[in-house]
C-alpha atoms as a printed R data frame, in Angstrom:
    type eleno elety resid chain resno       x       y       z
1   ATOM     1    CA   MET     A     1 -52.022   7.104   5.623
2   ATOM     2    CA   PHE     A     2 -51.063   4.631   2.947
3   ATOM     3    CA   LYS     A     3 -47.424   3.569   3.192
4   ATOM     4    CA   TYR     A     4 -46.949   0.981   0.461
5   ATOM     5    CA   LEU     A     5 -47.609   0.242  -3.162
6   ATOM     6    CA   ILE     A     6 -48.521  -3.401  -3.767
7   ATOM     7    CA   LEU     A     7 -47.227  -4.336  -7.228
8   ATOM     8    CA   ILE     A     8 -48.857  -7.304  -8.955
9   ATOM     9    CA   ASN     A     9 -47.368  -9.002 -11.996
10  ATOM    10    CA   PRO     A    10 -49.635 -11.673 -13.561
11  ATOM    11    CA   LEU     A    11 -47.642 -14.765 -14.516
12  ATOM    12    CA   GLY     A    12 -49.444 -15.377 -17.794
13  ATOM    13    CA   PHE     A    13 -53.136 -14.696 -18.258
14  ATOM    14    CA   MET     A    14 -55.487 -13.475 -15.541
15  ATOM    15    CA   TYR     A    15 -59.178 -14.042 -15.106
16  ATOM    16    CA   GLY     A    16 -61.241 -11.200 -16.547
17  ATOM    17    CA   SER     A    17 -64.750 -12.302 -15.483
18  ATOM    18    CA   ALA     A    18 -67.236 -14.619 -17.162
19  ATOM    19    CA   GLY     A    19 -69.519 -13.537 -19.944
20  ATOM    20    CA   ALA     A    20 -73.166 -14.475 -20.224
21  ATOM    21    CA   PHE     A    21 -74.494 -17.958 -20.923
22  ATOM    22    CA   LEU     A    22 -74.233 -18.999 -24.565
23  ATOM    23    CA   SER     A    23 -76.573 -21.082 -26.653
24  ATOM    24    CA   PRO     A    24 -77.287 -21.192 -30.388
25  ATOM    25    CA   GLU     A    25 -80.224 -18.843 -29.773
26  ATOM    26    CA   ASN     A    26 -78.351 -16.469 -27.487
27  ATOM    27    CA   LEU     A    27 -74.913 -15.367 -28.635
28  ATOM    28    CA   VAL     A    28 -73.609 -12.355 -26.753
29  ATOM    29    CA   GLY     A    29 -70.434 -10.341 -26.558
30  ATOM    30    CA   ARG     A    30 -68.185  -9.432 -23.638
31  ATOM    31    CA   SER     A    31 -71.086  -8.516 -21.407
32  ATOM    32    CA   GLY     A    32 -69.655  -9.617 -18.062
33  ATOM    33    CA   SER     A    33 -65.995  -8.656 -18.341
34  ATOM    34    CA   LYS     A    34 -64.383  -6.904 -15.372
35  ATOM    35    CA   PHE     A    35 -60.700  -6.030 -14.923
36  ATOM    36    CA   PRO     A    36 -58.570  -5.240 -12.994
37  ATOM    37    CA   PRO     A    37 -59.629  -6.856  -9.674
38  ATOM    38    CA   GLU     A    38 -61.108  -4.553  -7.039
39  ATOM    39    CA   ALA     A    39 -59.228  -3.620  -3.867
40  ATOM    40    CA   ALA     A    40 -61.463  -6.106  -2.003
41  ATOM    41    CA   THR     A    41 -59.566  -8.928  -3.748
42  ATOM    42    CA   LEU     A    42 -56.273  -7.677  -2.333
43  ATOM    43    CA   SER     A    43 -57.824  -7.194   1.101
44  ATOM    44    CA   GLY     A    44 -58.940 -10.822   1.074
45  ATOM    45    CA   LEU     A    45 -55.439 -11.927   0.107
46  ATOM    46    CA   PHE     A    46 -54.004 -10.154   3.172
47  ATOM    47    CA   PHE     A    47 -56.279 -12.122   5.500
48  ATOM    48    CA   SER     A    48 -55.625 -15.365   3.655
49  ATOM    49    CA   VAL     A    49 -51.859 -14.890   3.940
50  ATOM    50    CA   ASN     A    50 -52.174 -13.928   7.594
51  ATOM    51    CA   GLN     A    51 -54.042 -17.148   8.403
52  ATOM    52    CA   ALA     A    52 -51.121 -19.146   7.011
53  ATOM    53    CA   GLN     A    53 -48.157 -17.047   8.166
54  ATOM    54    CA   LYS     A    54 -49.443 -15.179  11.261
55  ATOM    55    CA   LEU     A    55 -47.742 -11.924  10.245
56  ATOM    56    CA   TRP     A    56 -50.108  -9.683  12.227
57  ATOM    57    CA   ASP     A    57 -52.567  -9.955  15.055
58  ATOM    58    CA   GLU     A    58 -55.857 -10.702  13.325
59  ATOM    59    CA   GLU     A    59 -57.825  -8.072  15.231
60  ATOM    60    CA   GLN     A    60 -55.134  -5.468  14.540
61  ATOM    61    CA   LEU     A    61 -55.181  -6.301  10.842
62  ATOM    62    CA   SER     A    62 -58.978  -6.137  10.741
63  ATOM    63    CA   ASN     A    63 -59.014  -2.693  12.354
64  ATOM    64    CA   ASN     A    64 -56.063  -1.096  10.593
65  ATOM    65    CA   LEU     A    65 -55.775  -2.522   7.074
66  ATOM    66    CA   TYR     A    66 -56.736  -0.074   4.317
67  ATOM    67    CA   VAL     A    67 -56.232  -0.778   0.625
68  ATOM    68    CA   ALA     A    68 -57.220   1.191  -2.476
69  ATOM    69    CA   GLY     A    69 -57.057   0.647  -6.200
70  ATOM    70    CA   SER     A    70 -56.719  -0.625  -8.721
71  ATOM    71    CA   PHE     A    71 -54.146   1.355 -10.705
72  ATOM    72    CA   TRP     A    72 -51.214   0.370 -12.916
73  ATOM    73    CA   ALA     A    73 -47.635   1.498 -13.508
74  ATOM    74    CA   GLU     A    74 -44.431   0.856 -15.401
75  ATOM    75    CA   TRP     A    75 -42.290  -1.736 -13.624
76  ATOM    76    CA   GLU     A    76 -39.287   0.585 -13.747
77  ATOM    77    CA   ASN     A    77 -41.159   3.518 -12.205
78  ATOM    78    CA   PRO     A    78 -43.980   2.245  -9.937
79  ATOM    79    CA   GLU     A    79 -44.160   5.325  -7.698
80  ATOM    80    CA   TYR     A    80 -45.631   7.417 -10.509
81  ATOM    81    CA   PHE     A    81 -48.525   5.126 -11.315
82  ATOM    82    CA   TYR     A    82 -51.505   5.846 -13.556
83  ATOM    83    CA   VAL     A    83 -54.939   6.879 -12.252
84  ATOM    84    CA   PRO     A    84 -58.238   7.499 -14.061
85  ATOM    85    CA   ILE     A    85 -58.469  10.859 -15.842
86  ATOM    86    CA   PRO     A    86 -61.084  13.187 -14.276
87  ATOM    87    CA   TRP     A    87 -64.166  13.672 -16.405
88  ATOM    88    CA   THR     A    88 -63.444  17.396 -16.615
89  ATOM    89    CA   LYS     A    89 -60.468  16.586 -18.900
90  ATOM    90    CA   ILE     A    90 -61.146  15.240 -22.392
91  ATOM    91    CA   ILE     A    91 -57.903  14.016 -23.938
92  ATOM    92    CA   ALA     A    92 -58.215  12.844 -27.523
93  ATOM    93    CA   GLU     A    93 -55.378  11.528 -29.674
94  ATOM    94    CA   ASN     A    94 -54.569  14.879 -31.278
95  ATOM    95    CA   ASP     A    95 -56.601  17.391 -29.292
96  ATOM    96    CA   SER     A    96 -57.879  18.116 -25.782
97  ATOM    97    CA   SER     A    97 -60.547  20.101 -23.996
98  ATOM    98    CA   GLU     A    98 -61.831  20.752 -20.470
99  ATOM    99    CA   TRP     A    99 -65.204  21.321 -18.894
100 ATOM   100    CA   GLU     A   100 -65.880  24.661 -17.181
101 ATOM   101    CA   ILE     A   101 -68.711  26.005 -15.033
102 ATOM   102    CA   ARG     A   102 -70.401  29.077 -16.490
103 ATOM   103    CA   ASN     A   103 -73.378  30.635 -14.733
104 ATOM   104    CA   GLY     A   104 -73.796  27.496 -12.692
105 ATOM   105    CA   GLN     A   105 -73.853  25.182 -15.735
106 ATOM   106    CA   TRP     A   106 -71.259  22.800 -17.202
107 ATOM   107    CA   HIS     A   107 -69.769  24.077 -20.469
108 ATOM   108    CA   ASN     A   108 -67.291  22.600 -22.946
109 ATOM   109    CA   ASN     A   109 -65.898  24.462 -25.968
110 ATOM   110    CA   ASN     A   110 -65.600  21.235 -27.965
111 ATOM   111    CA   SER     A   111 -68.552  19.061 -27.023
112 ATOM   112    CA   LYS     A   112 -67.972  16.702 -29.967
113 ATOM   113    CA   LEU     A   113 -64.510  15.683 -28.767
114 ATOM   114    CA   GLU     A   114 -64.360  12.054 -27.601
115 ATOM   115    CA   PRO     A   115 -61.822  10.819 -25.004
116 ATOM   116    CA   TYR     A   116 -59.126   8.577 -26.460
117 ATOM   117    CA   TYR     A   117 -57.132   8.135 -23.247
118 ATOM   118    CA   GLN     A   118 -58.500   6.957 -19.894
119 ATOM   119    CA   TRP     A   119 -55.412   7.120 -17.624
120 ATOM   120    CA   GLN     A   120 -52.868   9.747 -16.612
121 ATOM   121    CA   ARG     A   121 -49.660   9.788 -14.546
122 ATOM   122    CA   ILE     A   122 -50.524  10.749 -10.985
123 ATOM   123    CA   ASN     A   123 -47.607  13.171 -10.650
124 ATOM   124    CA   PHE     A   124 -49.221  15.264 -13.420
125 ATOM   125    CA   TRP     A   125 -52.571  15.341 -11.646
126 ATOM   126    CA   ASN     A   126 -52.816  19.134 -11.434
127 ATOM   127    CA   HIS     A   127 -51.706  19.774 -15.017
128 ATOM   128    CA   THR     A   128 -54.083  20.817 -17.780
129 ATOM   129    CA   ALA     A   129 -55.448  18.333 -20.281
130 ATOM   130    CA   GLU     A   130 -53.281  19.783 -23.045
131 ATOM   131    CA   GLU     A   131 -50.114  19.606 -20.909
132 ATOM   132    CA   ILE     A   132 -50.826  15.963 -20.095
133 ATOM   133    CA   ARG     A   133 -51.505  15.094 -23.746
134 ATOM   134    CA   SER     A   134 -48.557  16.991 -25.243
135 ATOM   135    CA   ASN     A   135 -46.084  15.542 -22.714
136 ATOM   136    CA   GLY     A   136 -47.238  11.977 -23.310
137 ATOM   137    CA   TYR     A   137 -48.522  11.335 -19.777
138 ATOM   138    CA   ALA     A   138 -51.929  10.056 -20.872
139 ATOM   139    CA   GLU     A   139 -52.332   6.389 -21.764
140 ATOM   140    CA   LYS     A   140 -54.839   3.703 -22.684
141 ATOM   141    CA   SER     A   141 -55.193   0.526 -20.639
142 ATOM   142    CA   PRO     A   142 -52.092  -1.716 -21.049
143 ATOM   143    CA   TRP     A   143 -54.079  -4.958 -21.191
144 ATOM   144    CA   GLN     A   144 -56.248  -6.780 -23.679
145 ATOM   145    CA   PHE     A   145 -59.033  -9.333 -23.355
146 ATOM   146    CA   VAL     A   146 -58.671 -12.792 -24.887
147 ATOM   147    CA   SER     A   147 -61.816 -14.895 -25.247
148 ATOM   148    CA   VAL     A   148 -62.043 -18.546 -24.198
149 ATOM   149    CA   LEU     A   149 -65.108 -20.570 -25.138
150 ATOM   150    CA   HIS     A   150 -65.651 -23.693 -23.031
151 ATOM   151    CA   PRO     A   151 -68.456 -26.011 -21.879
152 ATOM   152    CA   HIS     A   152 -69.850 -26.376 -18.382
153 ATOM   153    CA   LEU     A   153 -67.978 -28.779 -16.113
154 ATOM   154    CA   LYS     A   154 -69.377 -31.231 -13.611
155 ATOM   155    CA   ASP     A   155 -69.457 -30.017 -10.012
156 ATOM   156    CA   ASP     A   156 -67.365 -32.901  -8.645
157 ATOM   157    CA   GLU     A   157 -64.875 -33.522 -11.467
158 ATOM   158    CA   ARG     A   158 -63.309 -31.730 -14.393
159 ATOM   159    CA   CYS     A   159 -65.431 -33.430 -17.036
160 ATOM   160    CA   THR     A   160 -67.889 -31.766 -19.351
161 ATOM   161    CA   LEU     A   161 -71.609 -32.210 -18.872
162 ATOM   162    CA   LYS     A   162 -73.608 -34.129 -21.418
163 ATOM   163    CA   ILE     A   163 -75.583 -32.198 -23.979
164 ATOM   164    CA   ASP     A   164 -78.910 -33.324 -22.506
165 ATOM   165    CA   ASP     A   165 -77.962 -32.192 -18.980
166 ATOM   166    CA   ALA     A   166 -79.771 -29.190 -17.556
167 ATOM   167    CA   LYS     A   167 -76.572 -27.155 -17.559
168 ATOM   168    CA   GLY     A   168 -75.471 -28.108 -21.029
169 ATOM   169    CA   GLY     A   169 -74.184 -25.342 -23.273
170 ATOM   170    CA   LEU     A   170 -71.168 -23.120 -23.577
171 ATOM   171    CA   PHE     A   171 -69.666 -20.339 -21.496
172 ATOM   172    CA   LEU     A   172 -67.754 -17.415 -22.910
173 ATOM   173    CA   GLU     A   173 -64.956 -16.455 -20.508
174 ATOM   174    CA   TYR     A   174 -62.385 -13.721 -20.857
175 ATOM   175    CA   SER     A   175 -58.815 -13.939 -19.739
176 ATOM   176    CA   VAL     A   176 -56.656 -10.831 -19.674
177 ATOM   177    CA   GLN     A   177 -53.138 -10.333 -20.949
178 ATOM   178    CA   LEU     A   178 -51.210  -7.501 -19.284
179 ATOM   179    CA   ASP     A   179 -48.273  -5.971 -21.128
180 ATOM   180    CA   PRO     A   180 -45.163  -7.381 -19.353
181 ATOM   181    CA   GLU     A   181 -43.646  -3.891 -19.043
182 ATOM   182    CA   TYR     A   182 -46.442  -2.896 -16.650
183 ATOM   183    CA   CYS     A   183 -47.897  -4.089 -13.352
184 ATOM   184    CA   LEU     A   184 -51.094  -3.578 -11.378
185 ATOM   185    CA   VAL     A   185 -50.764  -1.214  -8.411
186 ATOM   186    CA   TYR     A   186 -52.708  -0.888  -5.156
187 ATOM   187    CA   LEU     A   187 -52.196   1.483  -2.235
188 ATOM   188    CA   SER     A   188 -51.961  -0.184   1.183
189 ATOM   189    CA   THR     A   189 -51.215   0.527   4.819
190 ATOM   190    CA   HIS     A   190 -49.474  -2.879   5.112
191 ATOM   191    CA   ALA     A   191 -46.870  -4.735   3.065
192 ATOM   192    CA   LEU     A   192 -47.087  -8.298   1.814
193 ATOM   193    CA   PRO     A   193 -43.931 -10.446   1.742
194 ATOM   194    CA   ASP     A   194 -42.562 -10.584  -1.801
195 ATOM   195    CA   GLY     A   195 -43.389 -13.810  -3.588
196 ATOM   196    CA   TRP     A   196 -45.873 -15.735  -5.705
197 ATOM   197    CA   TYR     A   197 -49.540 -15.846  -4.698
198 ATOM   198    CA   ARG     A   198 -52.903 -17.040  -5.947
199 ATOM   199    CA   PHE     A   199 -54.891 -13.929  -6.762
200 ATOM   200    CA   GLY     A   200 -58.338 -13.209  -8.180
201 ATOM   201    CA   GLY     A   201 -61.527 -15.164  -8.700
202 ATOM   202    CA   GLU     A   202 -59.819 -18.015 -10.542
203 ATOM   203    CA   ASN     A   203 -56.713 -18.125  -8.291
204 ATOM   204    CA   HIS     A   204 -54.258 -17.269 -11.028
205 ATOM   205    CA   ILE     A   205 -50.588 -17.132 -10.028
206 ATOM   206    CA   VAL     A   206 -49.133 -13.633  -9.711
207 ATOM   207    CA   GLU     A   207 -45.849 -12.192  -8.494
208 ATOM   208    CA   ILE     A   208 -46.264  -9.601  -5.735
209 ATOM   209    CA   ASN     A   209 -43.749  -6.999  -4.563
210 ATOM   210    CA   SER     A   210 -44.280  -4.329  -1.909
211 ATOM   211    CA   PHE     A   211 -42.816  -0.887  -2.593
212 ATOM   212    CA   GLU     A   212 -42.504   1.426   0.418
213 ATOM   213    CA   LEU     A   213 -43.333   5.061  -0.249
214 ATOM   214    CA   PRO     A   214 -40.879   7.495   1.385
215 ATOM   215    CA   ASP     A   215 -42.362  10.061   3.757
216 ATOM   216    CA   ASP     A   216 -41.483  12.861   1.328
217 ATOM   217    CA   SER     A   217 -43.026  11.098  -1.661
218 ATOM   218    CA   PRO     A   218 -44.887  13.559  -3.904
219 ATOM   219    CA   ILE     A   219 -47.645  10.947  -4.126
220 ATOM   220    CA   LEU     A   220 -48.207  11.046  -0.368
221 ATOM   221    CA   GLU     A   221 -48.072  14.838  -0.456
222 ATOM   222    CA   LEU     A   222 -50.838  14.790  -3.072
223 ATOM   223    CA   LEU     A   223 -52.941  12.353  -1.033
224 ATOM   224    CA   ARG     A   224 -52.518  14.577   2.051
225 ATOM   225    CA   GLN     A   225 -53.946  17.644   0.280
226 ATOM   226    CA   PRO     A   226 -57.310  18.599   1.825
227 ATOM   227    CA   ILE     A   227 -60.390  18.214  -0.347
228 ATOM   228    CA   GLN     A   228 -62.032  21.590  -0.754
229 ATOM   229    CA   ASP     A   229 -65.216  22.052  -2.797
230 ATOM   230    CA   LYS     A   230 -64.058  20.273  -5.985
231 ATOM   231    CA   PHE     A   231 -62.640  16.760  -6.334
232 ATOM   232    CA   ALA     A   232 -62.478  13.729  -8.633
233 ATOM   233    CA   LEU     A   233 -62.698  10.048  -7.717
234 ATOM   234    CA   ILE     A   234 -59.741   7.811  -8.571
235 ATOM   235    CA   THR     A   235 -61.533   4.680  -7.286
236 ATOM   236    CA   PRO     A   236 -65.253   3.778  -7.508
237 ATOM   237    CA   GLY     A   237 -67.440   5.416  -4.874
238 ATOM   238    CA   VAL     A   238 -70.200   3.500  -3.085
239 ATOM   239    CA   TRP     A   239 -72.484   5.922  -1.247
240 ATOM   240    CA   GLY     A   240 -75.884   5.718   0.383
241 ATOM   241    CA   SER     A   241 -77.327   3.412   3.020
242 ATOM   242    CA   ASN     A   242 -76.445  -0.238   3.479
243 ATOM   243    CA   ARG     A   243 -79.337  -1.201   1.191
244 ATOM   244    CA   LEU     A   244 -79.561   1.678  -1.282
245 ATOM   245    CA   SER     A   245 -76.865   3.079  -3.564
246 ATOM   246    CA   GLN     A   246 -76.708   6.834  -4.144
247 ATOM   247    CA   ARG     A   247 -74.555   9.122  -6.256
248 ATOM   248    CA   SER     A   248 -73.267  10.993  -3.209
249 ATOM   249    CA   PRO     A   249 -73.147  10.516   0.593
250 ATOM   250    CA   GLN     A   250 -76.654  10.999   1.997
251 ATOM   251    CA   ASN     A   251 -76.140  12.059   5.587
252 ATOM   252    CA   GLU     A   252 -75.480  15.092   7.713
253 ATOM   253    CA   PHE     A   253 -71.700  14.668   7.571
254 ATOM   254    CA   PHE     A   254 -71.455  15.643   3.896
255 ATOM   255    CA   PRO     A   255 -71.946  19.399   3.328
256 ATOM   256    CA   ASN     A   256 -75.083  20.234   1.336
257 ATOM   257    CA   HIS     A   257 -75.329  16.911  -0.460
258 ATOM   258    CA   GLU     A   258 -78.575  18.050  -2.081
259 ATOM   259    CA   ASN     A   259 -76.761  20.784  -4.079
260 ATOM   260    CA   ILE     A   260 -73.963  18.860  -5.761
261 ATOM   261    CA   GLN     A   261 -72.880  19.368  -9.367
262 ATOM   262    CA   MET     A   262 -71.441  16.254 -10.969
263 ATOM   263    CA   LEU     A   263 -69.777  14.987 -14.115
264 ATOM   264    CA   THR     A   264 -70.099  11.217 -14.235
265 ATOM   265    CA   ASP     A   265 -71.129   8.168 -16.233
266 ATOM   266    CA   LYS     A   266 -73.683   5.433 -15.542
267 ATOM   267    CA   PRO     A   267 -73.162   3.408 -12.324
268 ATOM   268    CA   ILE     A   268 -70.976   0.306 -12.460
269 ATOM   269    CA   PRO     A   269 -71.402  -3.042 -10.630
270 ATOM   270    CA   TYR     A   270 -69.339  -3.307  -7.436
271 ATOM   271    CA   ARG     A   271 -69.136  -6.839  -6.060
272 ATOM   272    CA   TYR     A   272 -67.026  -8.488  -3.388
273 ATOM   273    CA   ARG     A   273 -67.144 -11.489  -1.079
274 ATOM   274    CA   VAL     A   274 -67.056 -11.172   2.715
275 ATOM   275    CA   GLY     A   275 -65.549 -13.988   4.772
276 ATOM   276    CA   ASP     A   276 -66.574 -15.099   8.249
277 ATOM   277    CA   ARG     A   277 -63.528 -15.069  10.544
278 ATOM   278    CA   LYS     A   278 -65.174 -17.436  13.036
279 ATOM   279    CA   THR     A   279 -66.175 -20.187  10.593
280 ATOM   280    CA   LYS     A   280 -63.353 -19.428   8.102
281 ATOM   281    CA   ARG     A   281 -65.919 -19.636   5.309
282 ATOM   282    CA   GLY     A   282 -66.728 -17.200   2.559
283 ATOM   283    CA   ARG     A   283 -70.139 -15.587   2.636
284 ATOM   284    CA   LEU     A   284 -72.316 -14.787  -0.348
285 ATOM   285    CA   GLY     A   285 -70.840 -12.019  -2.491
286 ATOM   286    CA   ARG     A   286 -72.213  -8.553  -1.849
287 ATOM   287    CA   GLY     A   287 -73.410  -6.469  -4.769
288 ATOM   288    CA   ARG     A   288 -73.861  -2.698  -5.028
289 ATOM   289    CA   TYR     A   289 -73.738   0.001  -7.669
290 ATOM   290    CA   ALA     A   290 -70.805   2.405  -7.571
291 ATOM   291    CA   VAL     A   291 -70.111   5.823  -9.023
292 ATOM   292    CA   PRO     A   292 -67.289   5.169 -11.523
293 ATOM   293    CA   SER     A   293 -63.724   6.397 -11.179
294 ATOM   294    CA   GLY     A   294 -63.076   9.775 -12.787
295 ATOM   295    CA   SER     A   295 -66.398  11.232 -11.613
296 ATOM   296    CA   VAL     A   296 -66.187  14.883 -10.576
297 ATOM   297    CA   TYR     A   297 -68.004  16.529  -7.631
298 ATOM   298    CA   VAL     A   298 -68.507  20.258  -7.091
299 ATOM   299    CA   LEU     A   299 -69.860  21.206  -3.650
300 ATOM   300    CA   GLU     A   300 -71.242  24.431  -2.264
301 ATOM   301    CA   GLN     A   301 -69.039  24.181   0.838
302 ATOM   302    CA   SER     A   302 -65.479  23.031   1.365
303 ATOM   303    CA   ILE     A   303 -64.805  19.777   3.224
304 ATOM   304    CA   GLY     A   304 -61.341  20.921   4.313
305 ATOM   305    CA   LYS     A   305 -59.948  17.420   4.980
306 ATOM   306    CA   PRO     A   306 -58.126  14.858   2.824
307 ATOM   307    CA   TRP     A   307 -59.970  11.612   2.065
308 ATOM   308    CA   TRP     A   308 -57.904   9.805   4.699
309 ATOM   309    CA   ASN     A   309 -59.423  11.962   7.470
310 ATOM   310    CA   TRP     A   310 -63.026  11.633   6.322
311 ATOM   311    CA   ASP     A   311 -65.257  10.063   8.967
312 ATOM   312    CA   GLU     A   312 -66.009   6.389   8.326
313 ATOM   313    CA   LYS     A   313 -69.674   7.236   8.923
314 ATOM   314    CA   TRP     A   314 -69.624   8.779   5.443
315 ATOM   315    CA   PHE     A   315 -69.244   5.298   3.949
316 ATOM   316    CA   PRO     A   316 -71.695   2.370   3.880
317 ATOM   317    CA   LYS     A   317 -70.926  -0.388   6.353
318 ATOM   318    CA   GLU     A   318 -71.199  -3.959   5.058
319 ATOM   319    CA   GLY     A   319 -69.858  -5.649   8.184
320 ATOM   320    CA   PHE     A   320 -67.037  -3.108   7.994
321 ATOM   321    CA   SER     A   321 -66.702   0.367   6.555
322 ATOM   322    CA   LEU     A   322 -66.148   0.353   2.785
323 ATOM   323    CA   LYS     A   323 -63.539   3.050   3.388
324 ATOM   324    CA   ARG     A   324 -61.202   0.188   4.327
325 ATOM   325    CA   MET     A   325 -61.314  -0.901   0.689
326 ATOM   326    CA   GLY     A   326 -60.531   2.564  -0.664
327 ATOM   327    CA   CYS     A   327 -64.125   3.436  -1.500
328 ATOM   328    CA   GLY     A   328 -64.364   6.853  -3.157
329 ATOM   329    CA   LEU     A   329 -60.667   7.726  -2.849
330 ATOM   330    CA   CYS     A   330 -60.388  11.175  -4.380
331 ATOM   331    CA   LEU     A   331 -58.034  14.058  -5.114
332 ATOM   332    CA   PRO     A   332 -58.684  17.815  -5.342
333 ATOM   333    CA   ILE     A   333 -58.985  19.365  -8.788
334 ATOM   334    CA   ASP     A   334 -59.220  22.838 -10.296
335 ATOM   335    CA   ILE     A   335 -62.206  23.828 -12.441
336 ATOM   336    CA   LYS     A   336 -62.611  27.189 -14.104
337 ATOM   337    CA   ARG     A   337 -65.724  29.015 -12.922
338 ATOM   338    CA   TYR     A   338 -67.265  32.149 -14.433
């Protein structure tokens, strides 16, 4: 089971992903933005730190490291961090509603209501949408994107290319500013030594602290609850074979996968880079489509086990099981059925 919260405080701006190529004929918006970094980024940092400091046996770390995220929290209260709101709960600024199942179909009394909040405090996970809204435990993302427009640089030096070069033009890049009262949060089985690290695609400097969860933590108690026939994802879920993405696990280990009711949005890109431990080089980034966080599953049969005890055969294997990066981490939910 997870034992630590890894708290990440960006020291200034962080990289938020590059936008599309810009030219006078092709001006686009924030098409390629992505934040916060996936759990794979933190997993890579563990192995990078271990190469330099030899904190763990490399084989032991490879077999036993599990991370999940990303979430965020208030610096003064990191244990009760914020997770994506399940799609069954619609929390607007001044109103709320919930989806129900009536006669086998999804039903909502206020179908015109649009969600205003995307995150909720994890210790209020089992509360109704109205209780979460009225008590102020629903929030919007505590970061904002800041655009940076810059030209291409030469491959071997930090000088701009000439206009007539093949790669001439401008790039629109987005940095991210996180409210200083908050930090990014990841669940982990291991702790990193407190300090400053390079983190993310552009190696921005961040401050990292490890917070140990006590054995009687209500967060661990929630994570230990067995998943029955209804659950919601709090991290993106990558299902299917190693070559094909699906909306749910497609093998005999998942009960009646052909009769699943879902509330979800369109798939999201899920990319990460896999390193080669023998050559110490990074391999080409892997790309898949993931079911977004907040998606809700309703099964015909109960699973009866918490996510932590799910068989790793349920998850695609890209050199290692994606369960090690918190793929599809989920919590049980209640849905009214008539």
